[in-house]
Short mmCIF file of C-alpha atoms in Angstrom, two decimals:
data_model
loop_
_atom_site.label_atom_id
_atom_site.label_comp_id
_atom_site.label_asym_id
_atom_site.label_seq_id
_atom_site.Cartn_x
_atom_site.Cartn_y
_atom_site.Cartn_z
CA MET A 1 4.94 -37.14 118.37
CA SER A 2 2.22 -39.27 116.68
CA LEU A 3 0.12 -36.11 116.96
CA TYR A 4 2.39 -34.39 114.49
CA LYS A 5 2.54 -37.27 112.27
CA ASN A 6 -1.28 -37.41 112.10
CA LEU A 7 -1.51 -33.74 111.41
CA PHE A 8 1.23 -34.10 108.73
CA LYS A 9 -0.88 -36.91 107.01
CA GLN A 10 -3.99 -34.86 107.16
CA THR A 11 -2.26 -31.68 105.86
CA ALA A 12 -0.56 -33.73 103.03
CA ILE A 13 -3.90 -35.18 101.78
CA TYR A 14 -5.80 -31.82 102.04
CA GLY A 15 -2.61 -30.36 100.49
CA ILE A 16 -3.07 -32.57 97.43
CA ALA A 17 -6.67 -31.59 97.30
CA THR A 18 -5.64 -27.93 97.23
CA VAL A 19 -2.32 -28.10 95.39
CA VAL A 20 -3.37 -30.33 92.47
CA PRO A 21 -6.63 -28.40 91.58
CA ARG A 22 -4.80 -25.00 91.80
CA MET A 23 -1.93 -26.28 89.76
CA PHE A 24 -4.48 -27.38 87.16
CA SER A 25 -5.97 -23.88 87.33
CA PHE A 26 -2.38 -22.46 87.18
CA ILE A 27 -1.99 -24.21 83.82
CA LEU A 28 -4.76 -21.97 82.55
CA THR A 29 -2.53 -18.95 83.18
CA PRO A 30 -0.32 -19.70 80.16
CA LEU A 31 -3.47 -20.26 78.16
CA TYR A 32 -5.18 -16.96 79.11
CA THR A 33 -2.06 -14.98 78.66
CA ASP A 34 -1.38 -16.36 75.16
CA ALA A 35 -2.07 -13.58 72.82
CA SER A 36 -3.48 -16.03 70.10
CA VAL A 37 -6.19 -16.99 72.68
CA MET A 38 -7.11 -13.66 74.25
CA ASN A 39 -5.60 -10.18 74.58
CA ILE A 40 -4.58 -8.51 77.81
CA ALA A 41 -7.89 -6.40 77.81
CA GLU A 42 -10.02 -9.56 77.92
CA TYR A 43 -7.86 -11.13 80.54
CA SER A 44 -8.30 -7.93 82.66
CA LYS A 45 -12.11 -8.40 82.35
CA VAL A 46 -11.76 -11.97 83.59
CA GLN A 47 -9.74 -10.71 86.62
CA VAL A 48 -12.29 -8.18 87.61
CA ILE A 49 -15.23 -10.72 87.33
CA PHE A 50 -13.34 -13.32 89.34
CA SER A 51 -12.57 -10.57 91.88
CA TRP A 52 -16.32 -10.16 92.34
CA LEU A 53 -16.85 -13.92 92.53
CA VAL A 54 -14.42 -14.20 95.38
CA LEU A 55 -16.26 -11.44 97.36
CA PHE A 56 -19.67 -12.88 96.80
CA ASN A 57 -18.52 -16.46 97.58
CA VAL A 58 -17.72 -15.11 101.08
CA VAL A 59 -21.15 -13.43 101.48
CA LEU A 60 -23.06 -16.58 100.46
CA ALA A 61 -21.11 -18.74 102.95
CA TYR A 62 -21.59 -16.18 105.73
CA GLY A 63 -19.20 -17.97 108.09
CA MET A 64 -21.23 -21.12 108.25
CA GLU A 65 -18.46 -23.36 107.33
CA THR A 66 -16.11 -22.30 110.35
CA ALA A 67 -19.36 -22.44 112.47
CA PHE A 68 -20.07 -25.95 111.42
CA PHE A 69 -16.49 -27.03 112.58
CA ARG A 70 -16.90 -25.11 115.92
CA PHE A 71 -20.18 -26.83 116.78
CA PHE A 72 -19.73 -30.12 115.16
CA HIS A 73 -17.31 -31.25 117.87
CA SER A 74 -19.42 -29.80 120.82
CA ASP A 75 -23.21 -30.22 119.83
CA ASN A 76 -25.25 -32.94 118.28
CA LYS A 77 -23.61 -33.68 115.01
CA LYS A 78 -26.75 -34.57 113.07
CA ALA A 79 -28.48 -31.35 114.29
CA VAL A 80 -25.41 -29.19 113.35
CA MET A 81 -25.36 -30.92 109.85
CA SER A 82 -28.93 -30.51 109.08
CA THR A 83 -29.33 -26.94 110.48
CA SER A 84 -26.33 -25.53 108.60
CA THR A 85 -27.29 -27.27 105.49
CA ILE A 86 -30.85 -26.03 105.66
CA SER A 87 -29.63 -22.46 106.29
CA LEU A 88 -27.40 -22.39 103.33
CA PHE A 89 -29.85 -24.06 101.04
CA TRP A 90 -32.44 -21.37 101.54
CA SER A 91 -30.17 -18.48 101.57
CA SER A 92 -28.69 -19.66 98.37
CA LEU A 93 -32.14 -19.92 96.69
CA LEU A 94 -33.13 -16.43 97.83
CA PHE A 95 -29.94 -15.00 96.42
CA LEU A 96 -30.59 -16.83 93.33
CA SER A 97 -34.02 -15.43 92.90
CA ALA A 98 -33.09 -11.86 93.84
CA ALA A 99 -29.87 -11.82 91.65
CA LEU A 100 -31.53 -13.17 88.53
CA LEU A 101 -34.23 -10.51 88.82
CA GLY A 102 -31.78 -7.69 89.35
CA ARG A 103 -28.99 -8.77 86.88
CA ASN A 104 -29.87 -5.98 84.50
CA TYR A 105 -29.29 -3.44 87.39
CA LEU A 106 -26.12 -5.26 88.25
CA GLU A 107 -24.98 -4.86 84.53
CA LYS A 108 -25.48 -1.10 84.77
CA LEU A 109 -23.85 -0.90 88.09
CA SER A 110 -20.67 -2.94 87.30
CA GLY A 111 -20.37 -2.52 83.49
CA ILE A 112 -20.05 -6.25 83.13
CA ASP A 113 -22.13 -8.06 80.38
CA VAL A 114 -25.40 -9.50 81.68
CA GLU A 115 -24.64 -12.80 80.21
CA TYR A 116 -21.44 -13.16 82.39
CA ILE A 117 -23.38 -11.98 85.39
CA THR A 118 -25.88 -14.75 84.83
CA TYR A 119 -23.21 -17.36 84.66
CA THR A 120 -21.52 -15.98 87.70
CA ILE A 121 -24.86 -16.14 89.75
CA TRP A 122 -25.30 -19.75 89.02
CA ILE A 123 -21.56 -20.57 89.87
CA LEU A 124 -21.93 -18.76 93.06
CA VAL A 125 -25.08 -20.61 94.07
CA LEU A 126 -23.76 -24.07 93.20
CA ASP A 127 -20.57 -23.37 95.16
CA ALA A 128 -22.64 -22.28 98.14
CA LEU A 129 -24.67 -25.51 98.13
CA VAL A 130 -21.64 -27.77 98.41
CA ILE A 131 -19.99 -25.86 101.37
CA ILE A 132 -21.50 -28.15 104.09
CA PRO A 133 -21.16 -31.43 102.12
CA PHE A 134 -17.44 -30.68 101.77
CA SER A 135 -17.14 -29.63 105.38
CA ARG A 136 -18.84 -32.82 106.35
CA LEU A 137 -16.15 -34.94 104.57
CA ARG A 138 -13.49 -32.98 106.44
CA ALA A 139 -15.14 -33.36 109.81
CA GLU A 140 -15.66 -37.03 109.37
CA GLY A 141 -12.13 -37.63 108.38
CA ARG A 142 -12.71 -38.47 104.66
CA PRO A 143 -9.93 -36.47 103.11
CA VAL A 144 -9.24 -38.87 100.12
CA PHE A 145 -12.86 -38.49 98.88
CA TYR A 146 -12.73 -34.84 99.47
CA ALA A 147 -9.47 -34.60 97.43
CA LEU A 148 -10.88 -36.77 94.47
CA ILE A 149 -13.96 -34.46 94.20
CA LYS A 150 -11.92 -31.24 94.34
CA ILE A 151 -9.37 -32.58 91.84
CA GLY A 152 -12.06 -33.86 89.56
CA ASN A 153 -13.86 -30.46 89.62
CA VAL A 154 -10.77 -28.64 88.42
CA ALA A 155 -9.89 -31.32 86.00
CA ILE A 156 -13.26 -30.90 84.28
CA ASN A 157 -12.86 -27.10 84.35
CA LEU A 158 -9.38 -27.37 82.87
CA GLY A 159 -10.53 -29.87 80.20
CA LEU A 160 -13.47 -27.56 79.15
CA ASN A 161 -11.33 -24.58 78.96
CA LEU A 162 -8.79 -26.27 76.72
CA PHE A 163 -11.64 -27.58 74.62
CA PHE A 164 -13.60 -24.27 74.33
CA LEU A 165 -10.57 -22.05 73.92
CA ILE A 166 -8.31 -24.23 71.66
CA SER A 167 -10.10 -27.24 70.17
CA LEU A 168 -13.59 -25.79 69.44
CA PRO A 169 -12.41 -22.97 67.23
CA LYS A 170 -10.37 -25.36 65.18
CA LEU A 171 -13.02 -28.01 64.84
CA ALA A 172 -15.62 -25.40 64.01
CA ALA A 173 -13.35 -24.09 61.20
CA GLN A 174 -12.62 -27.62 59.88
CA HIS A 175 -16.13 -28.79 59.90
CA PRO A 176 -18.58 -25.91 58.95
CA GLY A 177 -22.24 -26.73 59.31
CA SER A 178 -21.54 -29.43 61.97
CA PHE A 179 -22.91 -29.54 65.47
CA LEU A 180 -19.57 -28.20 66.86
CA SER A 181 -19.69 -25.16 64.57
CA SER A 182 -23.22 -24.51 65.65
CA ILE A 183 -22.16 -24.32 69.24
CA TYR A 184 -19.06 -22.14 68.61
CA VAL A 185 -19.45 -18.41 69.21
CA HIS A 186 -16.81 -16.05 67.70
CA ASP A 187 -15.12 -13.75 70.26
CA PHE A 188 -16.74 -15.46 73.27
CA GLU A 189 -13.49 -16.55 74.94
CA VAL A 190 -14.56 -14.81 78.36
CA GLY A 191 -17.98 -16.45 78.18
CA TYR A 192 -16.53 -19.78 77.59
CA ILE A 193 -14.33 -19.51 80.63
CA PHE A 194 -17.48 -19.02 82.81
CA VAL A 195 -19.43 -21.80 81.03
CA ALA A 196 -16.48 -24.22 81.90
CA ASN A 197 -16.69 -22.97 85.54
CA LEU A 198 -20.49 -23.41 85.66
CA ILE A 199 -20.35 -27.00 84.22
CA SER A 200 -17.76 -28.09 86.72
CA SER A 201 -19.60 -26.57 89.66
CA LEU A 202 -22.77 -28.38 88.56
CA THR A 203 -20.94 -31.64 88.32
CA THR A 204 -19.57 -31.33 91.86
CA PHE A 205 -23.01 -30.45 93.08
CA LEU A 206 -24.55 -33.62 91.53
CA ILE A 207 -21.74 -35.77 93.04
CA LEU A 208 -22.49 -34.44 96.49
CA LEU A 209 -26.22 -34.47 96.08
CA PRO A 210 -26.65 -37.54 98.19
CA HIS A 211 -25.80 -35.31 101.28
CA TYR A 212 -29.10 -33.59 100.63
CA LEU A 213 -31.08 -36.76 99.84
CA LYS A 214 -29.98 -38.44 103.08
CA LEU A 215 -30.33 -35.45 105.27
CA SER A 216 -33.01 -35.32 108.10
CA TRP A 217 -33.97 -31.89 107.15
CA HIS A 218 -34.54 -31.01 110.77
CA PHE A 219 -33.97 -27.35 111.60
CA ASN A 220 -32.87 -26.40 115.22
CA SER A 221 -33.71 -22.67 115.56
CA GLU A 222 -31.88 -22.36 118.86
CA LEU A 223 -28.72 -24.03 117.51
CA TRP A 224 -28.95 -21.89 114.29
CA LYS A 225 -28.95 -18.71 116.43
CA ARG A 226 -25.85 -19.74 118.16
CA MET A 227 -24.15 -20.71 114.97
CA MET A 228 -25.04 -17.37 113.42
CA VAL A 229 -23.63 -15.50 116.40
CA TYR A 230 -20.43 -17.23 115.82
CA ALA A 231 -20.51 -17.12 112.08
CA LEU A 232 -21.38 -13.63 111.25
CA PRO A 233 -18.15 -12.10 112.53
CA VAL A 234 -16.37 -14.76 110.54
CA MET A 235 -18.38 -13.60 107.56
CA VAL A 236 -17.27 -9.95 108.18
CA ALA A 237 -13.64 -11.19 108.49
CA GLY A 238 -14.06 -13.19 105.15
CA ILE A 239 -15.49 -10.03 103.42
CA ALA A 240 -12.46 -8.02 104.67
CA PHE A 241 -10.15 -10.84 103.43
CA ALA A 242 -11.81 -10.86 100.01
CA ILE A 243 -11.23 -7.09 99.88
CA ASN A 244 -7.49 -7.68 100.75
CA GLU A 245 -7.17 -10.51 98.45
CA THR A 246 -8.89 -9.40 95.14
CA PHE A 247 -10.55 -6.02 95.42
CA ASP A 248 -7.33 -4.26 94.34
CA ARG A 249 -8.18 -5.48 90.69
CA ILE A 250 -11.60 -3.87 91.01
CA LEU A 251 -10.12 -0.73 92.25
CA LEU A 252 -7.50 -0.69 89.46
CA ASP A 253 -10.19 -1.08 87.01
CA TYR A 254 -12.17 1.70 88.61
CA LEU A 255 -9.49 4.22 89.49
CA LEU A 256 -7.14 4.04 86.36
CA PRO A 257 -8.04 5.49 82.98
CA ALA A 258 -9.81 2.81 80.84
CA ALA A 259 -7.03 2.29 78.44
CA GLN A 260 -4.36 1.89 81.30
CA ALA A 261 -6.73 -0.33 83.35
CA GLU A 262 -7.16 -2.74 80.44
CA LYS A 263 -3.46 -3.26 80.50
CA ASP A 264 -2.37 -2.93 84.15
CA VAL A 265 -5.14 -5.13 85.67
CA GLY A 266 -4.28 -7.99 83.25
CA ALA A 267 -0.38 -7.55 83.89
CA TYR A 268 -0.92 -7.29 87.71
CA GLY A 269 -3.24 -10.29 87.82
CA ALA A 270 -0.96 -12.51 85.82
CA CYS A 271 2.22 -11.75 87.80
CA TYR A 272 0.12 -12.14 90.98
CA LYS A 273 -0.38 -15.79 89.95
CA LEU A 274 3.30 -16.45 90.74
CA ALA A 275 2.41 -16.04 94.51
CA LEU A 276 0.34 -19.22 93.92
CA PHE A 277 3.11 -21.51 95.43
CA MET A 278 2.95 -19.57 98.74
CA THR A 279 -0.86 -19.45 98.65
CA LEU A 280 -1.05 -23.28 97.95
CA PHE A 281 1.19 -24.00 100.93
CA ALA A 282 -0.74 -21.69 103.34
CA THR A 283 -4.13 -22.91 102.22
CA ALA A 284 -3.23 -26.66 102.50
CA PHE A 285 -1.85 -26.02 105.88
CA ARG A 286 -4.98 -24.14 107.02
CA LEU A 287 -7.31 -26.83 105.71
CA GLY A 288 -5.39 -29.47 107.70
CA ILE A 289 -4.86 -27.41 110.73
CA GLU A 290 -8.38 -25.89 111.38
CA PRO A 291 -10.09 -29.22 112.35
CA PHE A 292 -6.85 -30.15 114.29
CA PHE A 293 -6.91 -26.89 116.47
CA PHE A 294 -10.58 -27.49 117.50
CA SER A 295 -10.20 -31.12 118.17
CA HIS A 296 -7.08 -30.80 120.49
CA ALA A 297 -8.13 -27.51 122.07
CA LYS A 298 -8.67 -29.23 125.38
CA ASN A 299 -5.26 -30.94 125.53
CA GLU A 300 -3.11 -29.72 128.34
CA ASN A 301 -0.11 -29.12 126.07
CA ALA A 302 -2.13 -27.52 123.37
CA PRO A 303 -0.40 -24.01 123.46
CA GLN A 304 3.02 -25.77 123.21
CA THR A 305 1.80 -27.75 120.33
CA TYR A 306 0.36 -24.64 118.43
CA ALA A 307 3.64 -22.82 119.08
CA LEU A 308 5.73 -25.59 117.44
CA ILE A 309 3.32 -25.90 114.50
CA THR A 310 3.55 -22.07 113.82
CA LYS A 311 7.31 -22.15 113.95
CA TYR A 312 7.52 -24.85 111.36
CA PHE A 313 4.99 -23.03 109.16
CA VAL A 314 7.27 -20.16 109.14
CA ILE A 315 10.31 -22.30 108.38
CA PHE A 316 8.73 -23.91 105.40
CA GLY A 317 7.11 -20.63 104.23
CA SER A 318 10.37 -18.86 104.36
CA ALA A 319 12.09 -21.52 102.20
CA ILE A 320 9.11 -21.19 99.75
CA LEU A 321 9.50 -17.40 99.53
CA LEU A 322 13.17 -17.51 98.89
CA CYS A 323 12.93 -20.32 96.43
CA VAL A 324 10.17 -18.74 94.32
CA VAL A 325 11.71 -15.27 94.36
CA VAL A 326 15.10 -16.59 93.28
CA PHE A 327 13.48 -18.54 90.31
CA ALA A 328 10.76 -15.92 89.51
CA ASP A 329 12.22 -15.12 86.13
CA VAL A 330 12.19 -18.73 85.15
CA LEU A 331 8.48 -19.16 86.33
CA LYS A 332 7.38 -16.24 84.33
CA ILE A 333 8.60 -17.74 81.12
CA LEU A 334 6.78 -21.00 81.85
CA PHE A 335 3.57 -19.62 83.07
CA ILE A 336 3.20 -16.10 81.54
CA ARG A 337 3.30 -16.45 77.86
CA SER A 338 3.14 -12.89 76.57
CA GLU A 339 5.91 -10.45 77.39
CA GLU A 340 3.36 -7.60 77.74
CA TYR A 341 2.46 -8.90 81.15
CA TRP A 342 6.09 -8.97 82.49
CA GLU A 343 6.17 -5.35 83.37
CA ALA A 344 4.37 -6.21 86.59
CA MET A 345 7.04 -8.65 87.67
CA THR A 346 8.41 -6.00 90.16
CA VAL A 347 5.61 -6.82 92.48
CA VAL A 348 6.15 -10.46 92.71
CA PRO A 349 8.38 -10.53 95.95
CA LEU A 350 5.93 -8.09 97.67
CA ILE A 351 2.86 -10.25 96.71
CA ILE A 352 4.56 -13.54 97.93
CA LEU A 353 5.59 -12.00 101.26
CA ALA A 354 2.11 -10.55 101.69
CA ASN A 355 0.59 -14.02 101.28
CA PHE A 356 3.08 -15.44 103.62
CA PHE A 357 2.10 -12.89 106.30
CA LEU A 358 -1.54 -13.95 105.69
CA GLY A 359 -0.54 -17.57 106.30
CA ILE A 360 1.14 -16.59 109.57
CA TYR A 361 -1.95 -14.64 110.48
CA HIS A 362 -4.17 -17.70 110.03
CA ASN A 363 -1.86 -19.69 112.34
CA LEU A 364 -1.85 -16.95 114.87
CA SER A 365 -5.67 -16.61 114.71
CA VAL A 366 -6.20 -19.77 116.72
CA TRP A 367 -6.70 -17.79 119.81
CA TYR A 368 -9.87 -16.04 118.84
CA LYS A 369 -11.46 -19.11 117.25
CA LEU A 370 -10.79 -21.24 120.37
CA SER A 371 -11.82 -18.69 122.79
CA ASP A 372 -15.10 -17.81 120.85
CA LYS A 373 -13.99 -14.29 120.30
CA THR A 374 -14.59 -14.33 116.56
CA LYS A 375 -15.70 -10.78 116.68
CA MET A 376 -12.02 -9.77 117.44
CA GLY A 377 -11.12 -11.60 114.14
CA ALA A 378 -13.69 -9.53 112.41
CA TYR A 379 -12.19 -6.36 113.84
CA ILE A 380 -8.63 -7.35 112.82
CA SER A 381 -9.86 -8.04 109.41
CA ILE A 382 -11.79 -4.87 108.96
CA ILE A 383 -8.51 -2.97 110.05
CA GLY A 384 -6.72 -4.88 107.32
CA ALA A 385 -9.44 -3.98 104.71
CA VAL A 386 -9.36 -0.31 105.63
CA VAL A 387 -5.49 -0.27 105.24
CA THR A 388 -6.11 -1.99 101.81
CA LEU A 389 -8.70 0.49 100.63
CA VAL A 390 -6.97 3.62 101.96
CA LEU A 391 -3.58 2.76 100.54
CA ASN A 392 -5.10 1.67 97.04
CA PHE A 393 -7.08 4.81 96.87
CA VAL A 394 -3.99 6.88 97.65
CA LEU A 395 -1.33 5.10 95.81
CA ILE A 396 -2.97 3.65 92.61
CA GLN A 397 -3.33 6.93 90.93
CA TYR A 398 0.48 7.49 91.32
CA ILE A 399 2.05 4.04 90.96
CA SER A 400 -0.76 1.77 89.71
CA TYR A 401 -0.40 -1.92 90.61
CA VAL A 402 2.74 -1.32 92.73
CA GLY A 403 0.54 0.62 95.06
CA SER A 404 -1.87 -2.19 95.28
CA ALA A 405 1.18 -4.64 96.09
CA ILE A 406 2.27 -2.34 98.89
CA ALA A 407 -1.31 -2.05 100.23
CA THR A 408 -1.64 -5.77 100.25
CA ILE A 409 1.65 -6.41 102.30
CA CYS A 410 0.84 -3.52 104.69
CA ALA A 411 -2.61 -4.88 105.29
CA TYR A 412 -1.57 -8.48 106.00
CA GLY A 413 1.41 -7.30 107.98
CA THR A 414 -0.79 -5.15 110.13
CA MET A 415 -3.27 -7.97 110.72
CA MET A 416 -0.51 -10.43 111.69
CA PHE A 417 1.02 -7.98 114.20
CA ILE A 418 -2.37 -7.14 115.74
CA SER A 419 -3.29 -10.82 116.13
CA TYR A 420 -0.02 -11.69 117.77
CA ARG A 421 -0.36 -8.94 120.28
CA LEU A 422 -3.98 -9.67 121.19
CA GLY A 423 -3.30 -13.42 121.25
CA ASN A 424 -0.72 -12.90 123.98
CA LYS A 425 -3.47 -11.20 126.05
CA TYR A 426 -6.37 -13.63 125.59
CA TYR A 427 -4.88 -17.01 124.75
CA PRO A 428 -1.09 -16.95 125.43
CA ILE A 429 0.95 -19.23 123.25
CA PRO A 430 4.62 -19.63 123.83
CA TYR A 431 5.85 -18.85 120.27
CA ASP A 432 9.62 -19.03 119.59
CA VAL A 433 9.64 -15.47 118.59
CA LYS A 434 13.41 -15.19 118.36
CA LYS A 435 13.78 -17.94 115.80
CA ILE A 436 10.64 -17.08 113.89
CA CYS A 437 11.97 -13.56 113.32
CA LEU A 438 15.47 -14.85 112.43
CA TYR A 439 14.13 -17.25 109.73
CA LEU A 440 11.71 -14.79 108.39
CA GLY A 441 14.11 -11.84 108.29
CA LEU A 442 16.93 -13.84 106.70
CA SER A 443 14.56 -15.18 103.95
CA VAL A 444 13.10 -11.70 103.17
CA THR A 445 16.68 -10.09 103.08
CA LEU A 446 18.09 -12.71 100.86
CA SER A 447 15.02 -12.65 98.46
CA CYS A 448 15.31 -8.90 98.12
CA LEU A 449 18.91 -8.90 97.44
CA SER A 450 18.62 -11.72 94.83
CA PHE A 451 15.65 -9.93 93.10
CA TYR A 452 16.20 -6.28 93.32
CA ILE A 453 19.98 -6.21 92.64
CA GLN A 454 20.16 -6.66 88.91
CA ILE A 455 23.57 -8.52 88.77
CA PHE A 456 22.36 -11.03 91.45
CA ARG A 457 19.08 -11.50 89.55
CA GLU A 458 20.71 -12.17 86.14
CA THR A 459 23.32 -14.87 87.23
CA TYR A 460 21.35 -16.85 89.88
CA ILE A 461 24.50 -17.75 91.55
CA PHE A 462 23.81 -15.51 94.60
CA GLY A 463 20.18 -16.88 94.74
CA ILE A 464 21.29 -20.52 94.69
CA VAL A 465 24.02 -19.86 97.32
CA SER A 466 21.47 -18.07 99.33
CA LEU A 467 19.13 -21.05 99.32
CA MET A 468 21.97 -23.30 100.40
CA VAL A 469 22.98 -21.06 103.18
CA PHE A 470 19.38 -20.59 104.42
CA MET A 471 18.77 -24.43 104.42
CA PHE A 472 22.04 -24.99 106.38
CA ILE A 473 20.93 -22.42 109.01
CA ILE A 474 17.61 -24.08 109.40
CA TYR A 475 19.33 -27.53 109.73
CA LYS A 476 21.65 -26.26 112.47
CA GLY A 477 18.99 -24.53 114.34
CA GLU A 478 16.29 -27.29 114.23
CA LYS A 479 18.42 -30.43 114.09
CA GLU A 480 17.46 -31.64 117.52
CA THR A 481 13.72 -31.02 117.21
CA LEU A 482 13.47 -32.73 113.82
CA GLN A 483 15.38 -35.70 115.08
CA LYS A 484 12.85 -36.07 117.91
CA ILE A 485 9.87 -35.78 115.63
CA LEU A 486 11.17 -38.50 113.27
CA LYS A 487 12.21 -40.86 116.03
CA ARG A 488 9.08 -40.69 118.21
CA LYS A 489 6.06 -42.68 117.34
#
């Protein structure tokens, strides 16, 4: 069982590298939703810009990160490292040139101020340039350094946000004519958010700059072609994921009347943040598990290992789902300052469950990554994106962000189901379907009862008892396996 302990160690460190930065960023939600800092219309604008940022991050990476891991363990490591780095370096510079030249056109097309577009372009490029340096740290087993850089990046971003949005206005008012008053711009809250992101991205790039300075800069065109064949379907899948994850904010902004969009996009985006706990768990798990899947693919008992890992992912995820839903009203008071955002709380269980489905899908997707059928992953993601787009276009005009939440859960649920069925055909894994469905179904049922039945939601007694019952059932069902894992070295 040392295999599982090593996986747990890796996942724990990568989890810290993911959880701590995102928790830092989560602290920004109370700041952004504080009416004294910015109003809901401004927060809506931030949500829309960040949605575009997520989409273009995927395009600029074009699947090269996943391709790097796929070929790093099977080809010449130095060649994979230099070829992937050079590819992303030149593609990023080409994007930078084209985007800066066409930013005025982008302003007309998107309705976003050109100044914000400029900041976003530079952030995108800097983030693309550190993809391979970060991947190298993971591949070489340096999770601690990886975690320190990730945490440092967000700590700088957090500190600058607090300075620009809280301290700087006060200091400028107290010291008129000073340097601080000269750099303070009134009603520039949205701009300061992106300035903070830009500075933190630049700092991260400078820390990882030695990767470029020590690189051999040898480009293997034959290897690059093979990597691109593997990577491009991953990019398509990534674009589809970006559509599923954030494009609903863009569609809400586009499809709703302007006055309603300024309110609904912000409320939906703020309440969506409460799904962060599930997202953190799923992301940390994926970061730890992806290199593990590739490095242990040739083991004879690999399918059994993957099956056990997936079951315990569902167990932990089900517990997180139930816990967050039970205490959702406590979390909203802590993290969403203004009550005008709370009207979107009704979507919280749906969004958390949707992100849980996405996490399960990532675990199930091992079959197409290990069998080099990444095109299948792209097809599944495209189906999910189509479900997202169709349902959003149909439902938003009638039920606004509730339609977006329904679309998200339907999309991820469809992807999860299709991946499971195809995985049984191309790379059979003996999942414990009976227990997985039992734990998931029980968690969903108890969550819905505790949240949507008002008397249960108000007293918390039912929710707390539900948590205790759920954990007891898990203990009874997994007692023997847990004892084996803990006793074996």
